[in-house]
Coordinates of C-alpha atoms and ligand atoms in Angstrom, one line a residue:
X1 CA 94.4 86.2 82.5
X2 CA 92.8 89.4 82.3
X3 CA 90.5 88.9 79.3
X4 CA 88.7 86.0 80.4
X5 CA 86.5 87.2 82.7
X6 CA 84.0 88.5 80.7
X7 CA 82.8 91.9 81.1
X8 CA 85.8 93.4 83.0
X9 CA 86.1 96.5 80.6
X10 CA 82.7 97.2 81.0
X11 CA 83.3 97.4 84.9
X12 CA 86.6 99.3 84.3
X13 CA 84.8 101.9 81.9
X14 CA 81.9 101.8 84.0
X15 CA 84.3 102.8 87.5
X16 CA 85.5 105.6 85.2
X17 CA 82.7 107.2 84.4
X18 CA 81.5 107.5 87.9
X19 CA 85.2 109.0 88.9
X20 CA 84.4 111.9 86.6
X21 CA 80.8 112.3 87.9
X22 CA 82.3 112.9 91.1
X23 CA 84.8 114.8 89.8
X24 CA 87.7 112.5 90.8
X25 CA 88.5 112.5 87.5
X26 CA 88.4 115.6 85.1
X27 CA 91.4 115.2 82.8
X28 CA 89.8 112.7 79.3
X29 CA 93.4 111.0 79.2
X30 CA 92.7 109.8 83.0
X31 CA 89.4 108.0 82.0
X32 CA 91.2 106.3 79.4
X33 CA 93.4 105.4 82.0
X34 CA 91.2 103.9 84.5
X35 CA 89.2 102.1 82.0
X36 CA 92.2 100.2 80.2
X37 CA 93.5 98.6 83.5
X38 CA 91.8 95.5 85.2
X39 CA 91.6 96.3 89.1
X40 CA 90.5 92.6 89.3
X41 CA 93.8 91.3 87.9
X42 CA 95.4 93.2 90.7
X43 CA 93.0 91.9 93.9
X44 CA 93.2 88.5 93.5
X45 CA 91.4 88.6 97.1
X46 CA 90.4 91.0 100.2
X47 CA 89.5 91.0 103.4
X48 CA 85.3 91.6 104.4
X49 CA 85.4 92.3 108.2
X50 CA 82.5 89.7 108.5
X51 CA 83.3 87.0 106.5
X52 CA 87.2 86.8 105.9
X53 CA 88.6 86.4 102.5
X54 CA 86.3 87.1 99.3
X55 CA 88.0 86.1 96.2
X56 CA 87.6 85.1 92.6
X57 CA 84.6 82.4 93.3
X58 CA 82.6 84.5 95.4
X59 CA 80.2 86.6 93.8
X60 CA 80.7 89.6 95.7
X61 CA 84.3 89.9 93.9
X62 CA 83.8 91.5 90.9
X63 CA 81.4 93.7 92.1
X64 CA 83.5 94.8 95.0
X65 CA 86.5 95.2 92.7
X66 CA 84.7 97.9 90.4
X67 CA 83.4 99.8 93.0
X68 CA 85.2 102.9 94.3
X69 CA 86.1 101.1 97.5
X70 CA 89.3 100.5 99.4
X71 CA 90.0 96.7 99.6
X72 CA 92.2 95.4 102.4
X73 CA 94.4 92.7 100.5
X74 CA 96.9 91.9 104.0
X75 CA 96.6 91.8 107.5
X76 CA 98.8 91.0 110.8
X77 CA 98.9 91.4 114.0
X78 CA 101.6 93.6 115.8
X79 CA 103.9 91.1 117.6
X80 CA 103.8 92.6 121.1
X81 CA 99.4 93.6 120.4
X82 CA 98.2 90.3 119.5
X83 CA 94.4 89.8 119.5
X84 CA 93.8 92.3 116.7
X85 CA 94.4 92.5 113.2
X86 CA 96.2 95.4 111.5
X87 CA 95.6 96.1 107.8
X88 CA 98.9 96.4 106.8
X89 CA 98.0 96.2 102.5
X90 CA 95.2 97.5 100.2
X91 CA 94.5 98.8 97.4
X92 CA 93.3 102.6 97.7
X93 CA 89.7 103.7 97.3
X94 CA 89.9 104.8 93.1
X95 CA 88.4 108.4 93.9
X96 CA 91.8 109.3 96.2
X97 CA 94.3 107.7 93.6
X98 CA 92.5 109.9 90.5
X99 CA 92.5 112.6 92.3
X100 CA 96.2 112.2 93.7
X101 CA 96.8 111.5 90.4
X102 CA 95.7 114.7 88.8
X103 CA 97.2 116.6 91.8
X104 CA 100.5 115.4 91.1
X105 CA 100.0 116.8 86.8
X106 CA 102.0 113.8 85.6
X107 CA 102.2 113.4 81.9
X108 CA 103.9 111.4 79.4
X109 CA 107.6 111.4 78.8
X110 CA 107.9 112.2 83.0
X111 CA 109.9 109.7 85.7
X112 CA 107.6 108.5 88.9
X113 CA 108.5 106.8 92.0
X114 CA 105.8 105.6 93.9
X115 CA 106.1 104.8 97.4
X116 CA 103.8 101.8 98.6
X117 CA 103.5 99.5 95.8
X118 CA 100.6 97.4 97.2
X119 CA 99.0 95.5 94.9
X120 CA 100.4 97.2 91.9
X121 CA 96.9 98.5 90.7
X122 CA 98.3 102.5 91.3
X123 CA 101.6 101.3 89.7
X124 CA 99.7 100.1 86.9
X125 CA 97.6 103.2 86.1
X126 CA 101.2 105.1 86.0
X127 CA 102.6 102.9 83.3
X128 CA 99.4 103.1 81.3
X129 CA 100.2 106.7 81.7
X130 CA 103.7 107.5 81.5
X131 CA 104.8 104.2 80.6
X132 CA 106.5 101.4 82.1
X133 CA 110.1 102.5 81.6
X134 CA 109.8 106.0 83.7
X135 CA 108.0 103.9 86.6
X136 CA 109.8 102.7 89.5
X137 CA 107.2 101.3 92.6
X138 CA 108.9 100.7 96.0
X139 CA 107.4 98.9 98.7
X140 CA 108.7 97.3 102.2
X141 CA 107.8 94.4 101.8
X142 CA 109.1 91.6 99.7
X143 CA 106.4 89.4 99.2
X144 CA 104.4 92.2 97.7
X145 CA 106.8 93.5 95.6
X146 CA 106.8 89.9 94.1
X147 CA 103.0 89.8 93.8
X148 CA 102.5 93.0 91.8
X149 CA 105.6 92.1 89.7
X150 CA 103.8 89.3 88.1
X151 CA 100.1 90.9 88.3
X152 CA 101.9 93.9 86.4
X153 CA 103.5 91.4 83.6
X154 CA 100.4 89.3 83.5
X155 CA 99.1 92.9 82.5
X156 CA 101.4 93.8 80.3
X157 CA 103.1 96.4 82.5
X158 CA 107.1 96.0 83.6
X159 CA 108.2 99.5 85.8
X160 CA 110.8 99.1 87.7
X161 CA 110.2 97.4 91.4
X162 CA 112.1 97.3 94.6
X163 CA 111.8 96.1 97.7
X164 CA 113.4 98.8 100.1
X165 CA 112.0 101.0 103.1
X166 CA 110.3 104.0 101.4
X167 CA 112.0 106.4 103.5
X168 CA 115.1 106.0 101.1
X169 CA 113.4 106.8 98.1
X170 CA 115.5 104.8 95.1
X171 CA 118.5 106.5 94.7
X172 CA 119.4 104.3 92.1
X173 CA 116.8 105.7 89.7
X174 CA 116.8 109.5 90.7
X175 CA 116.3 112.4 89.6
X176 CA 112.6 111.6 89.4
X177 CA 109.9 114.3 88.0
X178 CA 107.4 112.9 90.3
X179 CA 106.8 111.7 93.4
X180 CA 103.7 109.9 94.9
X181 CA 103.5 108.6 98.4
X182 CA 100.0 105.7 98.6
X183 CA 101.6 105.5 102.2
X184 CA 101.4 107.9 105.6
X185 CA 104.8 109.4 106.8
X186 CA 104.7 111.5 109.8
X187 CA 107.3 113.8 107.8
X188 CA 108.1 113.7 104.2
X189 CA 111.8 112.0 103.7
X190 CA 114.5 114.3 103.3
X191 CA 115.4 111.5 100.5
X192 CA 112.3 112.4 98.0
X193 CA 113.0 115.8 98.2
X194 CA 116.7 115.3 96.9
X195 CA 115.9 112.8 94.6
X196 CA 113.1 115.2 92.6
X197 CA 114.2 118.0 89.9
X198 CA 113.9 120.9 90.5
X199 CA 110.5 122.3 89.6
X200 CA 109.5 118.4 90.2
X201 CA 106.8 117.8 92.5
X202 CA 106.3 115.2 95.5
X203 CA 102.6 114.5 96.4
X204 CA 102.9 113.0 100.4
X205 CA 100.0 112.0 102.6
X206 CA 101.6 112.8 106.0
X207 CA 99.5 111.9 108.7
X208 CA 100.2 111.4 112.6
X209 CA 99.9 107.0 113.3
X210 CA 97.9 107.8 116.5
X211 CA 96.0 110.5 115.1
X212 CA 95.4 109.2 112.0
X213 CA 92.2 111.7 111.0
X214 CA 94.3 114.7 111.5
X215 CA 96.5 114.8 108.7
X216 CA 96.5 115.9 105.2
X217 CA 98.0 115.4 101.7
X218 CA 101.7 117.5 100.9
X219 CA 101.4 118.8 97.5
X220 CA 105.2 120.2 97.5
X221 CA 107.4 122.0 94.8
X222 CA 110.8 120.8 95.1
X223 CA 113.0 124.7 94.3
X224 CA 116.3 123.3 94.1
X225 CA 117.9 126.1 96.5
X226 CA 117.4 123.2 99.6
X227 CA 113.9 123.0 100.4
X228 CA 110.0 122.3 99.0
X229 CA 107.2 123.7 99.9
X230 CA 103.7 124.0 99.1
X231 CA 100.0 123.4 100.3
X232 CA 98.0 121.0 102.5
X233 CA 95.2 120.0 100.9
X234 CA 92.0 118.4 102.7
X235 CA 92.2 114.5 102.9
X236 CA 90.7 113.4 106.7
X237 CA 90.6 109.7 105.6
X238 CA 94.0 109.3 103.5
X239 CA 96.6 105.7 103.9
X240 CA 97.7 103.9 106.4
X241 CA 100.8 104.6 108.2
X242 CA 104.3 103.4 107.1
X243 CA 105.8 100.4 108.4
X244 CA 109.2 101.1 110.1
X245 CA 109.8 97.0 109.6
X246 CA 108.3 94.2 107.3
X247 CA 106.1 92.5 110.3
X248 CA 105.1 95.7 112.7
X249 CA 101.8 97.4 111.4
X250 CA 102.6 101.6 111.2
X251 CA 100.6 101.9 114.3
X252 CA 101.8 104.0 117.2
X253 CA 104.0 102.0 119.7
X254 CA 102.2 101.5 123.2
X255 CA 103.0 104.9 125.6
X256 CA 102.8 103.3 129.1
X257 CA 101.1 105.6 131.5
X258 CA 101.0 106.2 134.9
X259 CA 97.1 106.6 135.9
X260 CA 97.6 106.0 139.6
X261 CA 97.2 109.7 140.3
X262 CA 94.6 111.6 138.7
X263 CA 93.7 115.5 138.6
X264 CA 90.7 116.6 137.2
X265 CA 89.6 120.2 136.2
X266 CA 87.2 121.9 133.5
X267 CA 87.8 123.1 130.3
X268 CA 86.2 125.8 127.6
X269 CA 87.9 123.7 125.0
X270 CA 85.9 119.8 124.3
X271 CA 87.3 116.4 123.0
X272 CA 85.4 117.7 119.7
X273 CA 89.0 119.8 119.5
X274 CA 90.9 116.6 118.1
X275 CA 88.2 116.2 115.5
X276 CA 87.5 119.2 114.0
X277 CA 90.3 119.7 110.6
X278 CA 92.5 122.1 110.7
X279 CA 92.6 122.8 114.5
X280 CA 93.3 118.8 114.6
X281 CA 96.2 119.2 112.6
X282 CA 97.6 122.0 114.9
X283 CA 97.3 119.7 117.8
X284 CA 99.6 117.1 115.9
X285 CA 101.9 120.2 115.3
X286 CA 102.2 121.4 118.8
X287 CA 102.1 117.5 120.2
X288 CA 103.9 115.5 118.1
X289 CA 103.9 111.8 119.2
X290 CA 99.9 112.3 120.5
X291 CA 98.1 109.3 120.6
X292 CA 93.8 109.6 120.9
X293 CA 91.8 107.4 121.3
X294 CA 88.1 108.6 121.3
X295 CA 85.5 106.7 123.2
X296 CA 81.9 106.7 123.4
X297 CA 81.3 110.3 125.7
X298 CA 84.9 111.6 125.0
X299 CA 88.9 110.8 124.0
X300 CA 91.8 110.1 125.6
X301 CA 95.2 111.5 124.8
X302 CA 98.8 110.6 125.4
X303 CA 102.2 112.3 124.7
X304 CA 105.2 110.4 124.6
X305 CA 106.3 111.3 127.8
X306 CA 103.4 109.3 129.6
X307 CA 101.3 112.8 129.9
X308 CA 97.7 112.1 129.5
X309 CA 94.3 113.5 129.5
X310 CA 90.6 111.8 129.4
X311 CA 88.0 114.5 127.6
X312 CA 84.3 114.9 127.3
X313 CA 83.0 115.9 124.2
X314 CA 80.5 118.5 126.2
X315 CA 81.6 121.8 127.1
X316 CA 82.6 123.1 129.5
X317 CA 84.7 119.4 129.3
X318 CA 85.2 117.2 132.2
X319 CA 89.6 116.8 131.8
X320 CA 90.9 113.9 134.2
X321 CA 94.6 114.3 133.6
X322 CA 98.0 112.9 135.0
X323 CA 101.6 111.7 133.8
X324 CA 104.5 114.6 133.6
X325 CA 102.5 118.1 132.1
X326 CA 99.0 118.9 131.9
X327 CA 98.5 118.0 128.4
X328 CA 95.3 119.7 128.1
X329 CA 96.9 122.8 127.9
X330 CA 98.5 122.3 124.6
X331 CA 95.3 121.5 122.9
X332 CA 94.2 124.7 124.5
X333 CA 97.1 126.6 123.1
X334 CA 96.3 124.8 120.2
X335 CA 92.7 126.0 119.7
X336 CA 93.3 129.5 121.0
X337 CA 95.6 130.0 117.9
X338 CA 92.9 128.5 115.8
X339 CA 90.1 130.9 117.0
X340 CA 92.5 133.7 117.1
X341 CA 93.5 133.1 113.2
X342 CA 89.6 132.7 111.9
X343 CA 89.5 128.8 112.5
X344 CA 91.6 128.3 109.4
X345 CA 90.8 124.8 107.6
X346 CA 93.7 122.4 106.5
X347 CA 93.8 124.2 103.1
X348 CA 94.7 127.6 105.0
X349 CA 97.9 125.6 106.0
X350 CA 101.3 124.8 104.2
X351 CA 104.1 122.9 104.5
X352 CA 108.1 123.7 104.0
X353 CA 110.5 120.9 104.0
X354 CA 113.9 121.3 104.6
X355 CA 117.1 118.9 105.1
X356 CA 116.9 119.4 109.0
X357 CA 112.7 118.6 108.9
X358 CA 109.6 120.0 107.9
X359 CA 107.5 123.2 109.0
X360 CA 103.7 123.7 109.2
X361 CA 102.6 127.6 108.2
X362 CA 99.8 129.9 107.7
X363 CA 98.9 130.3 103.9
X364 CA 99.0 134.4 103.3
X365 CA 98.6 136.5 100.3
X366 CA 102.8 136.8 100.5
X367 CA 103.0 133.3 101.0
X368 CA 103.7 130.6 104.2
X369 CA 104.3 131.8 107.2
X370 CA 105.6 129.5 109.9
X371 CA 102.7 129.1 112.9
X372 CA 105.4 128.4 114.8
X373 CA 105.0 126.9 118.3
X374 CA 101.2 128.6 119.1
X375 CA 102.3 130.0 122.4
Ligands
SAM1 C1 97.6 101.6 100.8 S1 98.9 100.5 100.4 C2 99.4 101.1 98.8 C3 98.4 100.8 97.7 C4 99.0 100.7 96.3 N1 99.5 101.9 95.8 C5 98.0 100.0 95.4 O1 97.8 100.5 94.3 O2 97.6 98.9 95.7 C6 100.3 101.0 101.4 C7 101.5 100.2 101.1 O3 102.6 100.8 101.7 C8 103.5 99.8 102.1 N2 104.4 100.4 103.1 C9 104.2 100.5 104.5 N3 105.2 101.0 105.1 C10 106.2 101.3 104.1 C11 107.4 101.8 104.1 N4 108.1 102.2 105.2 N5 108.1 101.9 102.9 C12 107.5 101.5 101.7 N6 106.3 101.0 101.7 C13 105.6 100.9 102.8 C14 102.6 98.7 102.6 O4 103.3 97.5 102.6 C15 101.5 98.8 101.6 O5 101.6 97.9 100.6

């Protein structure tokens, strides 16, 4: 199936080529890669917000296919949200999965689990790689993993596929060299960690579902005395968020509020505060559960216990708040910290992960220290 269409390698060398120009790629053996494995056999179809699905007849496919673009491959609606649809599949934009790729160093001989087997494009790129025995590809949902089983054997590829919740890992297969997460967790499963050698590395995109802009990707180092750890590195537009079941999109569940009563007051600190990186991701930290939703002069937040706060983007900021706490106040803990530490980026930050959760700290010449709760 995958020679007939004539001109594919051309495309696939031709995507390659641009990855290195943009410096996606700069490992030779990774060009290779990318230009040996038809994306096309792999999006049969995708989603175009305007006109629905665009597949092999259209002439936009191919195109679209070879270009460094995400494609949506499966949407649904959230069964108590209807009225809008989720993107709950895709295949990744080819400039994040080369250079995820080359962050995670995998070379031949190693074992990888992937988590978020999609379409089976990334799977594929492994097995060209590593080959298809040391591949195992999990992904939550059934159908899919049936899809990019027979894509990856039309293609000559057979890792080993599972449908399972990716929060498990695959037990079955550890210990893995590698792992790579092509899904958003809000904390990097306990499970990868103890299914990784030591000295092995898991490479996580950990990202808040209701904040999705403020997170980051987890390059950790698994040290085999109980906990990994390593650096956050820059990534404002990474996955989309885990499923915690087969039909419910990884979008935040609704927080009811109570807006019946509302204080207002000014601030110093702007709505700009949930958008800038780094001090974003210390909002996350210190208001886990937040939920934003930015508008056109400013964003609303909500915290899980039905706190709440609507912000103008000019300062000094306009806060309307109400619900339990002040919310405000954390973000303005939150940037305090931020200013007070040099406005650290995300790639001043570091993560530790150990069996009772994870900790976000301050990169330092002597290494991570925890930021701990930016009072
Ligand atoms: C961005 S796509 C992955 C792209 C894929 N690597 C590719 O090359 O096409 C994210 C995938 O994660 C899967 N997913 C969502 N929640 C999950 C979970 N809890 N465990 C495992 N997979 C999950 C989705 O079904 C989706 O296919």
């Amino acid at each position: 199936m995958t020679d007939d269409l004539d001109g594919w390698r051309a495309r696939a060398g031709d995507l390659a080529d641009r990855l290195v120009r943009q410096g996606a790629i700069t490992d030779p053996v990774w060009r290779e890669v990318v230009a040996s494995v038809p994306r096309h056999a792999f999006v049969p179809a995708f989603y175009d917000d305007a006109s629905g699905l665009v597949g092999a007849g259209d002439p936009r496919w191919l195109d679209a296919v070879y270009n460094d673009d995400t494609l949506v491959t499966q949407r649904m609606e959230h069964p108590e949200q209807p009225g809008f649809a989720w993107s709950t599949s895709s295949t990744t934009r080819p400039s994040l999965m080369l250079r995820m790729l080359e962050l995670l160093d995998v070379s031949g001989g190693m074992t990888v689990l992937e988590v978020g087997t999609g379409t089976g494009y990334n799977a594929a790129l492994l097995c060209e790689r590593v080959s298809s025995g040391n591949v195992t590809s999990i992904d939550i949902d059934p159908a899919l993993v049936d899809a990019a089983r027979g894509r990856l054997a039309d293609a000559g590829y057979r890792p080993h596929l599972a449908a399972c919740d990716g929060a498990l890992g695959c037990p079955g297969r550890a210990p893995f060299d590698r792992v790579i997460a092509t899904v958003a967790f809000e904390r990097v499963p306990w499970a990868w960690i103890e299914q990784v050698r030591p000295g092995g590395v898991v490479l996580a995109d950990v990202r808040p579902r209701g904040m999705t802009w403020a997170g980051a990707l987890a390059r950790l180092t698994v040290d085999g005395d109980g906990t990994a750890s390593g650096p956050l590195v820059d990534c404002t537009w990474g996955f989309m968020s885990a499923r915690t079941g087969v039909e419910r999109p990884g979008i935040p569940e609704v927080v009811h509020i109570d807006a019946t009563s509302v204080r207002s007051r000014t601030s110093e600190v702007g709505a700009g505060a949930l958008h800038t990186p780094g001090l974003s991701l210390l909002v996350w930290h210190r208001l886990p559960g937040v939920n934003a939703f930015p508008g056109e002069d400013g964003t609303q937040i909500t915290a899980p216990d039905g706190s709440w706060a609507k912000v103008s983007t000019r300062v000094p900021a306009r806060v309307e708040y109400g619900g339990p706490s002040d919310v405000w106040t954390d973000v303005e803990a939150a940037h305090a910290w931020w200013i007070e530490h040099g406005r650290p980026g995300v790639g001043a930050f570091g993560l530790t992960v150990e069996p009772d959760g994870q900790r976000l700290g301050r990169r330092t010449s002597e290494g991570t220290e925890p930021v701990g709760d930016l009072g």
